Short mmCIF file of C-alpha atoms and ligand atoms in Angstrom, two decimals:
data_model
loop_
_atom_site.label_atom_id
_atom_site.label_comp_id
_atom_site.label_asym_id
_atom_site.label_seq_id
_atom_site.Cartn_x
_atom_site.Cartn_y
_atom_site.Cartn_z
CA MET A 1 -17.66 5.50 -18.33
CA HIS A 2 -14.38 4.22 -16.87
CA LYS A 3 -13.67 0.51 -17.25
CA LEU A 4 -12.09 -0.79 -14.08
CA CYS A 5 -9.94 -3.82 -13.37
CA LEU A 6 -9.83 -4.49 -9.61
CA LEU A 7 -6.76 -6.45 -8.47
CA GLY A 8 -7.33 -7.84 -4.96
CA ALA A 9 -11.12 -7.56 -5.09
CA THR A 10 -11.71 -9.62 -1.94
CA GLY A 11 -9.44 -7.58 0.35
CA SER A 12 -10.06 -4.58 2.54
CA ILE A 13 -9.26 -2.05 -0.22
CA GLY A 14 -11.11 -4.22 -2.74
CA THR A 15 -14.22 -4.19 -0.56
CA SER A 16 -14.04 -0.42 -0.03
CA THR A 17 -13.61 0.06 -3.80
CA LEU A 18 -16.73 -1.99 -4.49
CA ALA A 19 -18.61 0.12 -1.92
CA VAL A 20 -17.68 3.30 -3.84
CA LEU A 21 -18.68 1.69 -7.16
CA ARG A 22 -22.09 0.91 -5.65
CA GLU A 23 -22.53 4.66 -5.01
CA GLN A 24 -21.67 5.41 -8.66
CA PRO A 25 -23.26 2.76 -10.89
CA ASP A 26 -23.36 5.02 -13.98
CA ARG A 27 -19.76 6.14 -13.83
CA PHE A 28 -17.72 2.94 -13.61
CA GLN A 29 -17.99 -0.49 -15.16
CA LEU A 30 -16.18 -3.27 -13.33
CA THR A 31 -14.71 -5.33 -16.17
CA ALA A 32 -12.25 -7.59 -14.32
CA VAL A 33 -11.63 -8.79 -10.77
CA THR A 34 -8.85 -10.88 -9.24
CA ALA A 35 -8.35 -12.63 -5.90
CA HIS A 36 -6.13 -15.23 -4.31
CA ARG A 37 -8.55 -18.01 -3.30
CA ASN A 38 -11.75 -16.83 -1.56
CA VAL A 39 -14.40 -18.46 -3.78
CA GLU A 40 -17.52 -17.48 -1.83
CA GLN A 41 -16.61 -13.81 -1.69
CA MET A 42 -15.65 -13.78 -5.37
CA ARG A 43 -18.92 -15.47 -6.29
CA THR A 44 -20.90 -12.73 -4.50
CA ILE A 45 -18.86 -10.02 -6.23
CA CYS A 46 -19.32 -11.60 -9.67
CA GLU A 47 -23.04 -12.10 -9.18
CA GLU A 48 -23.49 -8.46 -8.21
CA PHE A 49 -21.13 -6.71 -10.67
CA GLN A 50 -21.02 -9.24 -13.55
CA PRO A 51 -17.44 -8.53 -14.66
CA GLU A 52 -16.27 -9.96 -17.99
CA VAL A 53 -13.37 -11.79 -16.32
CA ALA A 54 -12.59 -13.12 -12.84
CA VAL A 55 -9.15 -14.51 -12.02
CA MET A 56 -8.30 -16.71 -9.05
CA VAL A 57 -4.59 -17.25 -8.40
CA ASP A 58 -5.30 -20.63 -6.84
CA GLU A 59 -6.22 -23.20 -9.49
CA GLN A 60 -8.62 -25.23 -7.38
CA ALA A 61 -10.37 -22.02 -6.33
CA ALA A 62 -10.70 -21.06 -10.01
CA ARG A 63 -12.31 -24.44 -10.83
CA ASP A 64 -14.71 -24.03 -7.90
CA LEU A 65 -15.60 -20.49 -8.95
CA ALA A 66 -16.19 -21.57 -12.56
CA GLU A 67 -18.53 -24.25 -11.25
CA VAL A 68 -20.64 -21.89 -9.14
CA LEU A 69 -20.74 -19.26 -11.91
CA LYS A 70 -21.77 -21.76 -14.61
CA GLY A 71 -24.19 -20.17 -17.08
CA ARG A 72 -23.15 -16.61 -16.17
CA ALA A 73 -21.33 -14.17 -18.44
CA THR A 74 -18.11 -14.03 -16.36
CA GLN A 75 -15.15 -15.94 -17.74
CA VAL A 76 -13.01 -17.52 -14.99
CA LEU A 77 -9.23 -17.74 -15.38
CA SER A 78 -6.54 -19.03 -13.04
CA GLY A 79 -2.93 -18.42 -12.05
CA ALA A 80 -0.59 -15.54 -11.29
CA GLN A 81 0.19 -15.00 -15.00
CA ALA A 82 -3.50 -14.49 -15.74
CA VAL A 83 -3.63 -11.78 -13.04
CA ALA A 84 -0.77 -9.91 -14.73
CA ASP A 85 -2.36 -10.43 -18.17
CA ILE A 86 -5.71 -9.03 -17.06
CA ALA A 87 -4.00 -6.01 -15.45
CA ALA A 88 -2.63 -5.09 -18.89
CA ALA A 89 -5.64 -6.20 -20.98
CA SER A 90 -7.59 -3.86 -23.22
CA ASN A 91 -10.96 -4.36 -21.50
CA SER A 92 -10.01 -1.79 -18.82
CA ASP A 93 -8.56 1.73 -18.83
CA THR A 94 -8.19 1.96 -15.04
CA VAL A 95 -6.55 -0.56 -12.69
CA MET A 96 -6.98 -0.54 -8.93
CA ALA A 97 -3.79 -2.18 -7.62
CA ALA A 98 -4.97 -3.59 -4.27
CA ILE A 99 -3.12 -6.91 -3.94
CA VAL A 100 -1.19 -7.11 -0.68
CA GLY A 101 2.60 -7.44 -0.59
CA GLY A 102 5.20 -8.46 -3.14
CA ALA A 103 2.64 -10.59 -5.02
CA GLY A 104 1.31 -7.30 -6.38
CA LEU A 105 4.54 -6.27 -8.10
CA VAL A 106 4.25 -8.14 -11.41
CA PRO A 107 0.56 -7.32 -12.10
CA THR A 108 0.89 -3.70 -10.94
CA PHE A 109 3.99 -3.27 -13.08
CA ALA A 110 2.13 -4.83 -16.01
CA ALA A 111 -0.63 -2.23 -15.63
CA VAL A 112 1.95 0.56 -15.49
CA THR A 113 3.80 -0.74 -18.54
CA ALA A 114 0.50 -0.98 -20.44
CA GLY A 115 -0.07 2.74 -19.82
CA LYS A 116 -3.17 2.39 -17.62
CA ARG A 117 -4.53 4.85 -15.15
CA VAL A 118 -3.17 3.04 -12.07
CA LEU A 119 -4.78 3.60 -8.67
CA LEU A 120 -1.93 2.52 -6.40
CA ALA A 121 -2.79 0.96 -3.03
CA ASN A 122 -0.14 -1.79 -3.27
CA LYS A 123 2.73 0.31 -1.86
CA GLU A 124 5.00 -2.75 -1.70
CA ALA A 125 5.20 -2.79 -5.53
CA LEU A 126 6.69 0.70 -5.56
CA VAL A 127 8.95 0.02 -2.56
CA MET A 128 10.34 -3.05 -4.32
CA SER A 129 10.97 -1.46 -7.70
CA GLY A 130 11.30 2.34 -7.15
CA GLN A 131 13.00 3.97 -10.13
CA LEU A 132 12.02 1.13 -12.51
CA PHE A 133 8.36 1.70 -11.66
CA ILE A 134 8.59 5.49 -12.09
CA ASP A 135 10.49 5.14 -15.38
CA ALA A 136 8.00 2.56 -16.71
CA ALA A 137 5.14 4.99 -16.01
CA ALA A 138 6.98 7.82 -17.73
CA SER A 139 7.66 5.81 -20.87
CA SER A 140 4.18 4.26 -21.17
CA GLY A 141 2.31 7.42 -20.16
CA ALA A 142 0.59 5.62 -17.27
CA GLN A 143 -1.05 7.95 -14.78
CA ILE A 144 -0.33 6.98 -11.16
CA LEU A 145 -2.89 8.10 -8.59
CA PRO A 146 -2.00 7.38 -4.94
CA VAL A 147 -4.69 5.55 -2.96
CA ASP A 148 -2.69 5.19 0.26
CA SER A 149 -4.44 7.77 2.46
CA GLU A 150 -1.25 9.72 3.30
CA HIS A 151 -0.05 9.93 -0.30
CA ASN A 152 -3.52 10.76 -1.47
CA ALA A 153 -3.63 13.56 1.13
CA ILE A 154 -0.25 14.88 -0.03
CA PHE A 155 -1.36 14.65 -3.66
CA GLN A 156 -4.47 16.69 -2.83
CA CYS A 157 -2.31 19.38 -1.16
CA LEU A 158 0.06 19.74 -4.15
CA PRO A 159 -0.23 22.24 -7.00
CA ALA A 160 -1.68 20.88 -10.26
CA GLU A 161 1.63 21.03 -12.12
CA VAL A 162 3.24 18.80 -9.49
CA GLN A 163 0.26 16.40 -9.56
CA GLN A 164 0.83 16.01 -13.29
CA GLN A 165 4.51 15.12 -12.83
CA LEU A 166 4.45 12.48 -10.11
CA GLY A 167 7.81 10.76 -9.84
CA HIS A 168 9.59 13.58 -11.66
CA CYS A 169 8.32 16.69 -9.90
CA ASP A 170 10.57 19.39 -8.45
CA LEU A 171 9.14 20.18 -5.02
CA SER A 172 11.49 23.07 -4.33
CA ALA A 173 10.69 24.79 -7.64
CA ALA A 174 7.00 24.49 -6.74
CA GLY A 175 7.62 26.43 -3.52
CA ILE A 176 7.45 23.40 -1.24
CA HIS A 177 9.57 23.19 1.89
CA LYS A 178 8.74 19.63 2.93
CA ILE A 179 6.22 16.84 3.09
CA LEU A 180 4.90 15.83 6.51
CA LEU A 181 3.81 12.20 6.54
CA THR A 182 1.48 11.59 9.48
CA GLY A 183 0.92 8.29 11.30
CA SER A 184 -1.15 7.32 14.31
CA GLY A 185 1.56 5.29 16.03
CA GLY A 186 -0.67 2.19 16.02
CA PRO A 187 -2.16 0.26 18.94
CA PHE A 188 1.08 0.09 21.00
CA ARG A 189 1.92 3.79 21.03
CA GLU A 190 1.65 4.09 24.80
CA LEU A 191 2.45 0.55 25.90
CA PRO A 192 5.47 0.16 28.24
CA LEU A 193 8.39 -0.92 25.97
CA ALA A 194 9.02 -4.05 28.05
CA GLU A 195 5.55 -5.34 27.15
CA LEU A 196 5.99 -5.04 23.37
CA ALA A 197 7.57 -8.47 22.82
CA ALA A 198 4.58 -10.37 24.23
CA GLN A 199 1.88 -8.63 22.17
CA THR A 200 -0.38 -11.07 20.32
CA PRO A 201 -1.37 -10.80 16.64
CA ALA A 202 -4.95 -10.03 17.73
CA ALA A 203 -3.71 -7.05 19.76
CA ALA A 204 -1.45 -5.89 16.92
CA CYS A 205 -4.31 -6.07 14.41
CA ALA A 206 -6.67 -4.01 16.61
CA HIS A 207 -5.80 -0.63 15.09
CA PRO A 208 -7.27 2.30 17.05
CA ASN A 209 -8.55 4.17 13.94
CA TRP A 210 -8.40 2.07 10.75
CA ASP A 211 -9.96 -1.28 9.79
CA MET A 212 -7.48 -2.96 7.39
CA GLY A 213 -6.05 -6.27 6.15
CA GLN A 214 -3.86 -8.28 8.56
CA LYS A 215 -0.46 -7.54 7.02
CA ILE A 216 -0.86 -3.78 6.95
CA SER A 217 -2.36 -3.87 10.45
CA VAL A 218 0.78 -5.53 11.84
CA ASP A 219 2.89 -3.11 9.76
CA SER A 220 1.00 -0.25 11.42
CA ALA A 221 1.75 -1.62 14.89
CA THR A 222 5.50 -1.82 14.12
CA MET A 223 5.27 1.37 12.05
CA MET A 224 6.94 -0.52 9.20
CA ASN A 225 3.88 0.69 7.34
CA LYS A 226 4.99 4.30 7.86
CA GLY A 227 8.48 3.27 6.79
CA LEU A 228 7.15 1.71 3.56
CA GLU A 229 5.08 4.86 3.07
CA TYR A 230 8.18 7.00 3.57
CA ILE A 231 9.83 5.09 0.71
CA GLU A 232 6.63 5.30 -1.34
CA ALA A 233 6.55 9.09 -0.82
CA ARG A 234 10.21 9.42 -1.80
CA TRP A 235 9.40 7.92 -5.22
CA LEU A 236 5.99 9.47 -5.86
CA PHE A 237 7.03 12.99 -4.90
CA ASN A 238 10.70 12.77 -5.91
CA CYS A 239 11.83 13.93 -2.44
CA ASN A 240 15.27 14.19 -0.98
CA GLU A 241 15.94 13.36 2.67
CA ALA A 242 15.48 16.96 3.87
CA GLN A 243 12.08 17.15 2.18
CA LEU A 244 10.40 14.27 4.03
CA ASP A 245 9.44 14.01 7.73
CA VAL A 246 7.26 11.66 9.78
CA VAL A 247 4.96 13.13 12.45
CA LEU A 248 2.87 11.11 14.92
CA HIS A 249 -0.75 12.21 14.99
CA PRO A 250 -2.81 9.76 17.07
CA GLN A 251 -6.30 10.86 15.95
CA SER A 252 -5.75 10.08 12.20
CA VAL A 253 -7.82 13.14 11.24
CA ILE A 254 -5.06 14.84 9.26
CA HIS A 255 -3.94 12.29 6.67
CA SER A 256 -0.71 14.16 5.81
CA MET A 257 0.48 17.69 5.05
CA VAL A 258 2.56 19.80 2.68
CA SER A 259 4.61 22.62 4.15
CA TYR A 260 5.33 25.52 1.75
CA LYS A 261 8.28 27.93 1.79
CA ASP A 262 6.07 30.91 2.73
CA GLY A 263 5.06 29.22 5.98
CA SER A 264 1.71 27.89 4.76
CA VAL A 265 0.93 24.28 5.63
CA LEU A 266 -1.82 22.51 3.68
CA ALA A 267 -3.42 19.47 5.29
CA GLN A 268 -6.03 17.06 3.99
CA MET A 269 -8.48 15.86 6.63
CA GLY A 270 -11.29 13.37 6.77
CA GLN A 271 -12.64 10.30 8.49
CA PRO A 272 -10.21 7.37 8.65
CA ASP A 273 -12.11 5.62 5.87
CA MET A 274 -10.41 4.42 2.67
CA ARG A 275 -13.52 5.12 0.60
CA THR A 276 -12.46 8.80 0.56
CA PRO A 277 -9.04 8.38 -1.14
CA ILE A 278 -10.46 5.59 -3.35
CA ALA A 279 -13.30 7.86 -4.56
CA HIS A 280 -10.83 10.69 -5.07
CA CYS A 281 -8.60 8.53 -7.29
CA LEU A 282 -11.49 6.95 -9.18
CA SER A 283 -13.00 10.29 -10.17
CA PHE A 284 -9.95 12.61 -10.22
CA PRO A 285 -10.06 15.50 -11.05
CA GLU A 286 -13.80 15.50 -10.29
CA ARG A 287 -15.32 14.87 -6.86
CA ILE A 288 -17.98 12.24 -6.24
CA GLU A 289 -19.98 10.84 -3.30
CA SER A 290 -18.03 8.11 -1.50
CA GLY A 291 -20.53 7.25 1.21
CA VAL A 292 -18.24 8.75 3.89
CA ALA A 293 -19.77 11.20 6.37
CA PRO A 294 -18.17 14.65 6.74
CA LEU A 295 -15.88 15.32 9.70
CA ASP A 296 -17.46 16.64 12.87
CA PHE A 297 -14.76 18.86 14.39
CA LEU A 298 -16.70 19.47 17.58
CA SER A 299 -16.73 15.77 18.41
CA ILE A 300 -13.01 15.44 17.54
CA GLY A 301 -12.13 18.21 20.00
CA GLN A 302 -8.36 18.16 19.67
CA LEU A 303 -5.52 17.17 17.38
CA ASN A 304 -2.16 16.07 18.84
CA PHE A 305 1.31 15.69 17.35
CA ALA A 306 4.52 14.02 18.53
CA ALA A 307 7.82 12.64 17.26
CA ALA A 308 8.12 8.88 16.55
CA ASP A 309 10.35 7.17 19.14
CA SER A 310 13.03 4.98 17.50
CA ALA A 311 13.23 2.62 20.51
CA ARG A 312 9.52 1.84 20.11
CA TYR A 313 9.54 1.74 16.31
CA PRO A 314 12.85 0.22 15.10
CA CYS A 315 11.15 -0.89 11.85
CA LEU A 316 10.44 2.73 10.95
CA GLU A 317 14.07 3.59 11.52
CA LEU A 318 15.26 0.64 9.37
CA ALA A 319 12.96 1.71 6.53
CA MET A 320 14.02 5.35 6.65
CA GLN A 321 17.67 4.29 6.47
CA ALA A 322 17.00 1.77 3.71
CA CYS A 323 15.25 4.46 1.68
CA TRP A 324 18.50 6.36 1.16
CA GLN A 325 20.79 3.29 1.00
CA GLY A 326 19.47 2.18 -2.37
CA GLN A 327 17.09 -0.16 -4.13
CA TRP A 328 18.80 -3.29 -2.77
CA ALA A 329 17.94 -2.15 0.77
CA THR A 330 14.26 -1.36 0.24
CA THR A 331 13.64 -4.54 -1.79
CA THR A 332 15.37 -6.59 0.90
CA LEU A 333 13.52 -4.89 3.74
CA ASN A 334 10.13 -5.34 2.11
CA ALA A 335 10.74 -9.05 1.48
CA ALA A 336 12.12 -9.77 4.96
CA ASN A 337 9.26 -7.88 6.58
CA GLU A 338 6.65 -9.85 4.67
CA VAL A 339 8.16 -13.16 5.79
CA ALA A 340 8.58 -11.89 9.37
CA VAL A 341 4.99 -10.63 9.60
CA ALA A 342 3.66 -13.97 8.30
CA ALA A 343 5.80 -15.78 10.92
CA TYR A 344 4.53 -13.46 13.66
CA LEU A 345 0.90 -14.02 12.60
CA ALA A 346 1.58 -17.78 12.66
CA GLY A 347 2.92 -17.56 16.23
CA GLN A 348 6.52 -18.41 15.23
CA ILE A 349 8.23 -15.21 16.42
CA LYS A 350 7.55 -12.46 18.92
CA PHE A 351 6.34 -9.00 17.93
CA THR A 352 9.82 -7.56 18.48
CA GLY A 353 11.29 -10.38 16.35
CA ILE A 354 9.96 -8.67 13.20
CA ALA A 355 12.56 -5.90 13.42
CA SER A 356 15.36 -8.39 14.22
CA VAL A 357 14.55 -10.52 11.16
CA CYS A 358 14.51 -7.43 8.93
CA ARG A 359 17.79 -6.14 10.36
CA ALA A 360 19.48 -9.52 9.86
CA ALA A 361 18.37 -9.71 6.21
CA LEU A 362 19.62 -6.18 5.51
CA GLU A 363 23.00 -6.91 7.11
CA GLN A 364 23.45 -10.17 5.22
CA ILE A 365 22.46 -8.79 1.81
CA GLN A 366 24.62 -5.72 2.30
CA GLN A 367 27.66 -7.90 2.99
CA GLY A 368 26.85 -10.02 -0.04
CA ASN A 369 25.78 -8.52 -3.29
CA ASN A 370 24.54 -4.99 -2.95
CA ALA A 371 26.47 -4.15 -6.11
CA VAL A 372 24.13 -6.18 -8.34
CA ALA A 373 22.31 -3.86 -10.75
CA LEU A 374 18.57 -3.98 -10.07
CA ASN A 375 17.57 -2.83 -13.52
CA SER A 376 14.85 -5.36 -14.33
CA ILE A 377 11.87 -6.91 -12.58
CA ALA A 378 13.63 -10.29 -12.87
CA ALA A 379 16.62 -8.91 -10.91
CA ILE A 380 14.29 -7.41 -8.29
CA LEU A 381 12.42 -10.72 -7.89
CA SER A 382 15.68 -12.62 -7.56
CA LEU A 383 16.86 -10.35 -4.73
CA ASP A 384 13.39 -10.56 -3.17
CA GLU A 385 13.64 -14.36 -3.11
CA GLN A 386 17.15 -14.22 -1.64
CA ALA A 387 15.99 -11.89 1.15
CA ARG A 388 12.99 -14.11 1.90
CA ALA A 389 15.29 -17.14 2.20
CA ILE A 390 17.54 -15.29 4.64
CA ALA A 391 14.52 -14.20 6.67
CA ARG A 392 13.14 -17.76 6.79
CA GLU A 393 16.53 -19.07 7.93
CA ARG A 394 16.69 -16.44 10.66
CA ILE A 395 13.20 -17.37 11.85
CA LYS A 396 14.23 -21.03 12.10
CA GLN A 397 17.19 -20.02 14.28
CA VAL A 398 14.94 -17.90 16.53
CA GLU A 399 12.46 -20.79 16.84
CA ALA A 400 15.25 -23.22 17.75
CA CYS A 401 16.39 -21.00 20.67
P1 NAD B 501 -6.04 -7.65 2.26
O1 NAD B 501 -5.19 -8.69 2.87
O2 NAD B 501 -7.32 -7.27 2.92
O3 NAD B 501 -6.40 -8.06 0.74
C1 NAD B 501 -5.42 -8.48 -0.14
C2 NAD B 501 -5.98 -8.86 -1.50
O4 NAD B 501 -4.89 -9.39 -2.26
C3 NAD B 501 -7.06 -9.94 -1.46
O5 NAD B 501 -8.01 -9.70 -2.47
C4 NAD B 501 -6.29 -11.22 -1.78
O6 NAD B 501 -7.08 -12.20 -2.43
C5 NAD B 501 -5.22 -10.69 -2.72
N1 NAD B 501 -4.01 -11.53 -2.66
C6 NAD B 501 -3.39 -12.00 -1.55
N2 NAD B 501 -2.31 -12.74 -1.88
C7 NAD B 501 -2.27 -12.75 -3.24
C8 NAD B 501 -1.40 -13.35 -4.19
N3 NAD B 501 -0.36 -14.11 -3.81
N4 NAD B 501 -1.64 -13.13 -5.49
C9 NAD B 501 -2.67 -12.38 -5.91
N5 NAD B 501 -3.55 -11.79 -5.05
C10 NAD B 501 -3.34 -11.97 -3.73
O7 NAD B 501 -5.11 -6.36 2.06
P2 NAD B 501 -5.53 -4.81 2.10
O8 NAD B 501 -5.53 -4.33 3.49
O9 NAD B 501 -6.73 -4.59 1.23
O10 NAD B 501 -4.27 -4.15 1.40
C11 NAD B 501 -4.04 -4.21 0.02
C12 NAD B 501 -2.93 -3.25 -0.34
O11 NAD B 501 -3.38 -1.91 -0.09
C13 NAD B 501 -1.66 -3.44 0.50
O12 NAD B 501 -0.54 -3.20 -0.29
C14 NAD B 501 -1.78 -2.36 1.57
O13 NAD B 501 -0.53 -1.91 2.02
C15 NAD B 501 -2.50 -1.26 0.79
N6 NAD B 501 -3.27 -0.35 1.65
C16 NAD B 501 -4.29 -0.83 2.40
C17 NAD B 501 -5.03 0.03 3.21
C18 NAD B 501 -6.20 -0.47 4.02
O14 NAD B 501 -6.87 0.34 4.65
N7 NAD B 501 -6.49 -1.75 4.02
C19 NAD B 501 -4.68 1.39 3.25
C20 NAD B 501 -3.63 1.83 2.48
C21 NAD B 501 -2.93 0.96 1.66
MG1 MG B 502 -1.38 4.65 4.59
#
């Protein structure tokens, strides 16, 4: 019986994880859950799964949760430090890292350092900390299993010896030519370019294939999500630039592919439903029921492929460049993007302003201190804060115009 700590229990990935656990009550015990501040949702989760510990980041939310759970077995804790503590605590062997954004870095890193089996949905943590994250896993013996559907697909298409050496694998020695990261192109794939700027958050969040949290939905519309995934893939699969390509595939049936030197291409396919990669990671190397229906190829009919257009997706281009510029660039980009997406969702900047804010932060940090060694989480968080401040300043200037 695996003992699971679920970070980000109230989110989209959190909810899909709980759905898989419901299918498998004898296999997994949910020992700890964390959330930002949604008391009602957390109450329902705790009443159903009766975890030992529930953590709310927000202190008032923690007091409210403790009140409604009075008399129950679940202990309620509060604060960001408690989230990181529970991620490393001994009452779980497996941690689902499903917090959104940079807030996930410290707890996810704590789980990695504690040598857990880490189911990684929170791609931003890896984008922010890259080599540090991979090295921490190697020294603690943590097993990283990729939940992100593309990385999970790639993982499934890799030979076992590569699966066992994530972060340090040698793709070429394993006979691999390259990794093909697929992406749908989001809701604005065919929109006239001149109409992009005026797109509302509601339109950006209406993804054609996937139902996800708000931040990743906007990231999918800009394709920053694919850019963050490109960086995520670079670290997980130890790729060089020639070994990693992005391919548009609007149907989201193929979740990514591995192209081998002999001309074989292995693809993983399935419904666009996160319960599949979540179930795969939870039970790896076994296979379990996830509640997802099998694909019906006859109703799909056709699969299409295209190149991603850099004029439509400048965020993807920025991320692909940042990936090979160094840690300073990917940490900066991730931070600026998070601030820009929040500003876009709040109606402060236009859709096309997201790329401008990110570009401005990258340019300013590059001119400043890109020589600073990012060899600790404290150094990463300090650069993250600096990039966020630059992004916020830029947004103020845009608003004033
Ligand atoms: P979401 O917004 O639906 O949920 C986020 C979760 O994080 C919530 O439980 C929330 O309470 C918690 N949270 C938010 N801010 C926090 C903070 N400051 N401190 C602690 N906890 C906080 O997000 P999501 O769509 O479930 O995505 C979660 C992660 O998984 C992201 O990194 C995303 O990129 C990744 N991911 C999501 C999907 C998907 O289909 N949703 C697919 C692949 C990868
Ligand atoms: Mg993905």
